[in-house]
Amino acid sequence: MITATISTYNREHYLPQVLDSLKRQTLSKELFEVVLVNNNSPGNTEEISAQFAQDNPDIKYSYFLETNQGLSYGRNRGIKEAKGKYITFIDDDAFLAEDYLEKIYDCFEKNKDCVAIGSKIHLHYESVIPAWENKFLNSLLGYFDMGDVAKPFPKSDYPRGSNMSFKTSVFEKVGGFNVELGRKGNNLAGSEEKDMFQKIYKNNLEVLYIPDAMVYHCVPVERTTTEFIKKQALGTGIGEIQRVRDEGGGALFKRWMIEFFKWGASIILFFGYCFVFQFPRGIMILRFRFWVTQGLLKKE
């Protein structure tokens, strides 16, 4: 069985959509369960959950309240409550292709040495596409795509949070998500996913990319604003500097070397976009890099 777990905070607007995509899954309902973790939301998450359970008695469904604030706490609670041999983490503002769980389940069944799987995340814009939108910044909005060929993940990369699945037993070996990292309430810090996969890679465990288990991440208009991108970038930097400090050794020096390299690449991209008169794209790439660096420099 596979557990589909959702850790949700204050996303009542989106919950019916993701729950609807789960009830439409092609995988036999005998082979999956849904675990919803309410991460101390102030709204009517519990009522939405109760209605879904009432309307879908054929789905194995559980609801839990996690009062420790933070996405990592919510995901760890999902792991604790999961009954499945496999577990997939679903964002509360995303929705799944109808064959998503079937693709993930079949991949695990056919690849016994694999402990984690990632696949594509495409964007579902709810309004106009912003002028700064480009393939180098789309990851800020959740986009992820490594092509149409199945392959092992290189240790320099990892599945993204909206589309990552695991053998549940792997957490007994590497531990849960670091509760000092990741989003807490409206704070947009991150790096808890990267930290998790670094632990998996250090244990020489296999992570696979498959191209056909699709997730669609919703992009409301407020997520396309400069204010949101700044907040996201600062959170990225803050999460990264905390992660490498915890890792110790030469991790901090290595991270700053990566940042200098990314500055060079950002400047090249800026001039490239300016050359073809796509100024908003070039400017946003530089602004994003500046804000990430600000986050890296932020004191405790």
PDB file of N, CA and C in Angstrom, residues 9 11 14 91-94 123 125-128 130 132 137 139-142 162 183 188 217-230 232 284:
ATOM      1  N   TYR A   9      -1.454  23.926   5.770  1.00  0.00           N
ATOM      2  CA  TYR A   9      -1.563  25.088   6.655  1.00  0.00           C
ATOM      3  C   TYR A   9      -2.306  26.196   5.919  1.00  0.00           C
ATOM      4  N   ARG A  11      -4.805  26.492   3.833  1.00  0.00           N
ATOM      5  CA  ARG A  11      -5.017  26.385   2.382  1.00  0.00           C
ATOM      6  C   ARG A  11      -6.396  25.794   2.081  1.00  0.00           C
ATOM      7  N   TYR A  14      -7.598  25.490  -1.522  1.00  0.00           N
ATOM      8  CA  TYR A  14      -7.045  24.488  -2.428  1.00  0.00           C
ATOM      9  C   TYR A  14      -7.334  23.051  -2.016  1.00  0.00           C
ATOM     10  N   ASP A  91       1.701  18.427  -1.873  1.00  0.00           N
ATOM     11  CA  ASP A  91       1.466  19.800  -1.420  1.00  0.00           C
ATOM     12  C   ASP A  91      -0.025  20.105  -1.426  1.00  0.00           C
ATOM     13  N   ASP A  92      -0.434  20.955  -0.489  1.00  0.00           N
ATOM     14  CA  ASP A  92      -1.858  21.275  -0.396  1.00  0.00           C
ATOM     15  C   ASP A  92      -2.330  22.231  -1.489  1.00  0.00           C
ATOM     16  N   ASP A  93      -1.393  22.819  -2.245  1.00  0.00           N
ATOM     17  CA  ASP A  93      -1.785  23.699  -3.351  1.00  0.00           C
ATOM     18  C   ASP A  93      -1.384  23.094  -4.697  1.00  0.00           C
ATOM     19  N   ALA A  94      -1.391  21.770  -4.764  1.00  0.00           N
ATOM     20  CA  ALA A  94      -1.096  21.063  -6.007  1.00  0.00           C
ATOM     21  C   ALA A  94      -2.215  20.062  -6.270  1.00  0.00           C
ATOM     22  N   LEU A 123       3.437  23.779 -13.934  1.00  0.00           N
ATOM     23  CA  LEU A 123       2.736  24.898 -13.302  1.00  0.00           C
ATOM     24  C   LEU A 123       1.325  25.067 -13.853  1.00  0.00           C
ATOM     25  N   TYR A 125      -1.034  28.079 -13.869  1.00  0.00           N
ATOM     26  CA  TYR A 125      -1.243  29.495 -13.589  1.00  0.00           C
ATOM     27  C   TYR A 125      -2.732  29.788 -13.455  1.00  0.00           C
ATOM     28  N   GLU A 126      -3.080  30.540 -12.422  1.00  0.00           N
ATOM     29  CA  GLU A 126      -4.474  30.915 -12.213  1.00  0.00           C
ATOM     30  C   GLU A 126      -4.800  32.273 -12.820  1.00  0.00           C
ATOM     31  N   SER A 127      -3.761  32.954 -13.297  1.00  0.00           N
ATOM     32  CA  SER A 127      -3.970  34.263 -13.921  1.00  0.00           C
ATOM     33  C   SER A 127      -2.943  34.409 -15.037  1.00  0.00           C
ATOM     34  N   VAL A 128      -2.570  35.634 -15.360  1.00  0.00           N
ATOM     35  CA  VAL A 128      -1.616  35.857 -16.444  1.00  0.00           C
ATOM     36  C   VAL A 128      -0.223  35.382 -16.036  1.00  0.00           C
ATOM     37  N   PRO A 130       3.584  35.949 -15.569  1.00  0.00           N
ATOM     38  CA  PRO A 130       4.329  37.197 -15.352  1.00  0.00           C
ATOM     39  C   PRO A 130       5.378  37.442 -16.431  1.00  0.00           C
ATOM     40  N   TRP A 132       8.384  38.294 -16.117  1.00  0.00           N
ATOM     41  CA  TRP A 132       9.725  37.807 -15.755  1.00  0.00           C
ATOM     42  C   TRP A 132       9.852  36.296 -15.862  1.00  0.00           C
ATOM     43  N   LEU A 137      13.875  30.575 -13.423  1.00  0.00           N
ATOM     44  CA  LEU A 137      13.219  31.000 -12.190  1.00  0.00           C
ATOM     45  C   LEU A 137      11.921  30.252 -11.910  1.00  0.00           C
ATOM     46  N   SER A 139      11.411  27.368 -11.049  1.00  0.00           N
ATOM     47  CA  SER A 139      11.495  26.506  -9.874  1.00  0.00           C
ATOM     48  C   SER A 139      10.997  27.227  -8.613  1.00  0.00           C
ATOM     49  N   LEU A 140      11.053  28.553  -8.617  1.00  0.00           N
ATOM     50  CA  LEU A 140      10.521  29.324  -7.494  1.00  0.00           C
ATOM     51  C   LEU A 140       9.037  29.074  -7.305  1.00  0.00           C
ATOM     52  N   LEU A 141       8.358  28.751  -8.398  1.00  0.00           N
ATOM     53  CA  LEU A 141       6.921  28.531  -8.363  1.00  0.00           C
ATOM     54  C   LEU A 141       6.582  27.054  -8.277  1.00  0.00           C
ATOM     55  N   GLY A 142       7.612  26.215  -8.179  1.00  0.00           N
ATOM     56  CA  GLY A 142       7.386  24.784  -8.021  1.00  0.00           C
ATOM     57  C   GLY A 142       7.717  23.939  -9.227  1.00  0.00           C
ATOM     58  N   SER A 162       6.932  18.884  -4.011  1.00  0.00           N
ATOM     59  CA  SER A 162       5.584  18.642  -4.525  1.00  0.00           C
ATOM     60  C   SER A 162       5.446  17.286  -5.187  1.00  0.00           C
ATOM     61  N   ARG A 183       9.449  25.451   5.936  1.00  0.00           N
ATOM     62  CA  ARG A 183       8.457  26.494   6.189  1.00  0.00           C
ATOM     63  C   ARG A 183       7.778  26.314   7.539  1.00  0.00           C
ATOM     64  N   LEU A 188       8.823  31.464   4.547  1.00  0.00           N
ATOM     65  CA  LEU A 188       9.125  30.695   3.344  1.00  0.00           C
ATOM     66  C   LEU A 188      10.533  30.099   3.344  1.00  0.00           C
ATOM     67  N   HIS A 217       1.300  22.199  -9.991  1.00  0.00           N
ATOM     68  CA  HIS A 217       1.402  23.124  -8.860  1.00  0.00           C
ATOM     69  C   HIS A 217       0.695  24.430  -9.204  1.00  0.00           C
ATOM     70  N   CYS A 218      -0.221  24.835  -8.339  1.00  0.00           N
ATOM     71  CA  CYS A 218      -1.028  26.032  -8.611  1.00  0.00           C
ATOM     72  C   CYS A 218      -0.219  27.306  -8.351  1.00  0.00           C
ATOM     73  N   VAL A 219      -0.398  28.280  -9.240  1.00  0.00           N
ATOM     74  CA  VAL A 219       0.305  29.563  -9.123  1.00  0.00           C
ATOM     75  C   VAL A 219      -0.729  30.690  -9.136  1.00  0.00           C
ATOM     76  N   PRO A 220      -1.181  31.141  -7.962  1.00  0.00           N
ATOM     77  CA  PRO A 220      -2.087  32.287  -7.911  1.00  0.00           C
ATOM     78  C   PRO A 220      -1.338  33.577  -8.228  1.00  0.00           C
ATOM     79  N   VAL A 221      -2.067  34.628  -8.512  1.00  0.00           N
ATOM     80  CA  VAL A 221      -1.444  35.876  -8.942  1.00  0.00           C
ATOM     81  C   VAL A 221      -0.488  36.425  -7.888  1.00  0.00           C
ATOM     82  N   GLU A 222      -0.800  36.216  -6.600  1.00  0.00           N
ATOM     83  CA  GLU A 222       0.056  36.779  -5.548  1.00  0.00           C
ATOM     84  C   GLU A 222       1.435  36.130  -5.522  1.00  0.00           C
ATOM     85  N   ARG A 223       1.566  34.945  -6.074  1.00  0.00           N
ATOM     86  CA  ARG A 223       2.872  34.288  -6.120  1.00  0.00           C
ATOM     87  C   ARG A 223       3.741  34.772  -7.279  1.00  0.00           C
ATOM     88  N   THR A 224       3.197  35.590  -8.124  1.00  0.00           N
ATOM     89  CA  THR A 224       3.971  36.120  -9.248  1.00  0.00           C
ATOM     90  C   THR A 224       4.474  37.537  -8.975  1.00  0.00           C
ATOM     91  N   THR A 225       4.225  38.065  -7.775  1.00  0.00           N
ATOM     92  CA  THR A 225       4.632  39.428  -7.456  1.00  0.00           C
ATOM     93  C   THR A 225       6.095  39.477  -7.025  1.00  0.00           C
ATOM     94  N   THR A 226       6.697  40.644  -7.170  1.00  0.00           N
ATOM     95  CA  THR A 226       8.077  40.845  -6.732  1.00  0.00           C
ATOM     96  C   THR A 226       8.211  40.604  -5.235  1.00  0.00           C
ATOM     97  N   GLU A 227       7.204  41.009  -4.472  1.00  0.00           N
ATOM     98  CA  GLU A 227       7.239  40.825  -3.014  1.00  0.00           C
ATOM     99  C   GLU A 227       7.341  39.343  -2.659  1.00  0.00           C
ATOM    100  N   PHE A 228       6.566  38.499  -3.341  1.00  0.00           N
ATOM    101  CA  PHE A 228       6.615  37.067  -3.051  1.00  0.00           C
ATOM    102  C   PHE A 228       7.960  36.473  -3.443  1.00  0.00           C
ATOM    103  N   ILE A 229       8.472  36.847  -4.616  1.00  0.00           N
ATOM    104  CA  ILE A 229       9.753  36.301  -5.074  1.00  0.00           C
ATOM    105  C   ILE A 229      10.868  36.692  -4.108  1.00  0.00           C
ATOM    106  N   LYS A 230      10.822  37.917  -3.607  1.00  0.00           N
ATOM    107  CA  LYS A 230      11.822  38.348  -2.629  1.00  0.00           C
ATOM    108  C   LYS A 230      11.743  37.496  -1.364  1.00  0.00           C
ATOM    109  N   GLN A 232      10.499  34.518  -1.048  1.00  0.00           N
ATOM    110  CA  GLN A 232      10.919  33.150  -1.368  1.00  0.00           C
ATOM    111  C   GLN A 232      12.441  33.036  -1.444  1.00  0.00           C
ATOM    112  N   MET A 284      14.926  40.216 -13.084  1.00  0.00           N
ATOM    113  CA  MET A 284      14.453  39.378 -11.978  1.00  0.00           C
ATOM    114  C   MET A 284      15.486  38.320 -11.606  1.00  0.00           C
TER     115      MET A 284
END
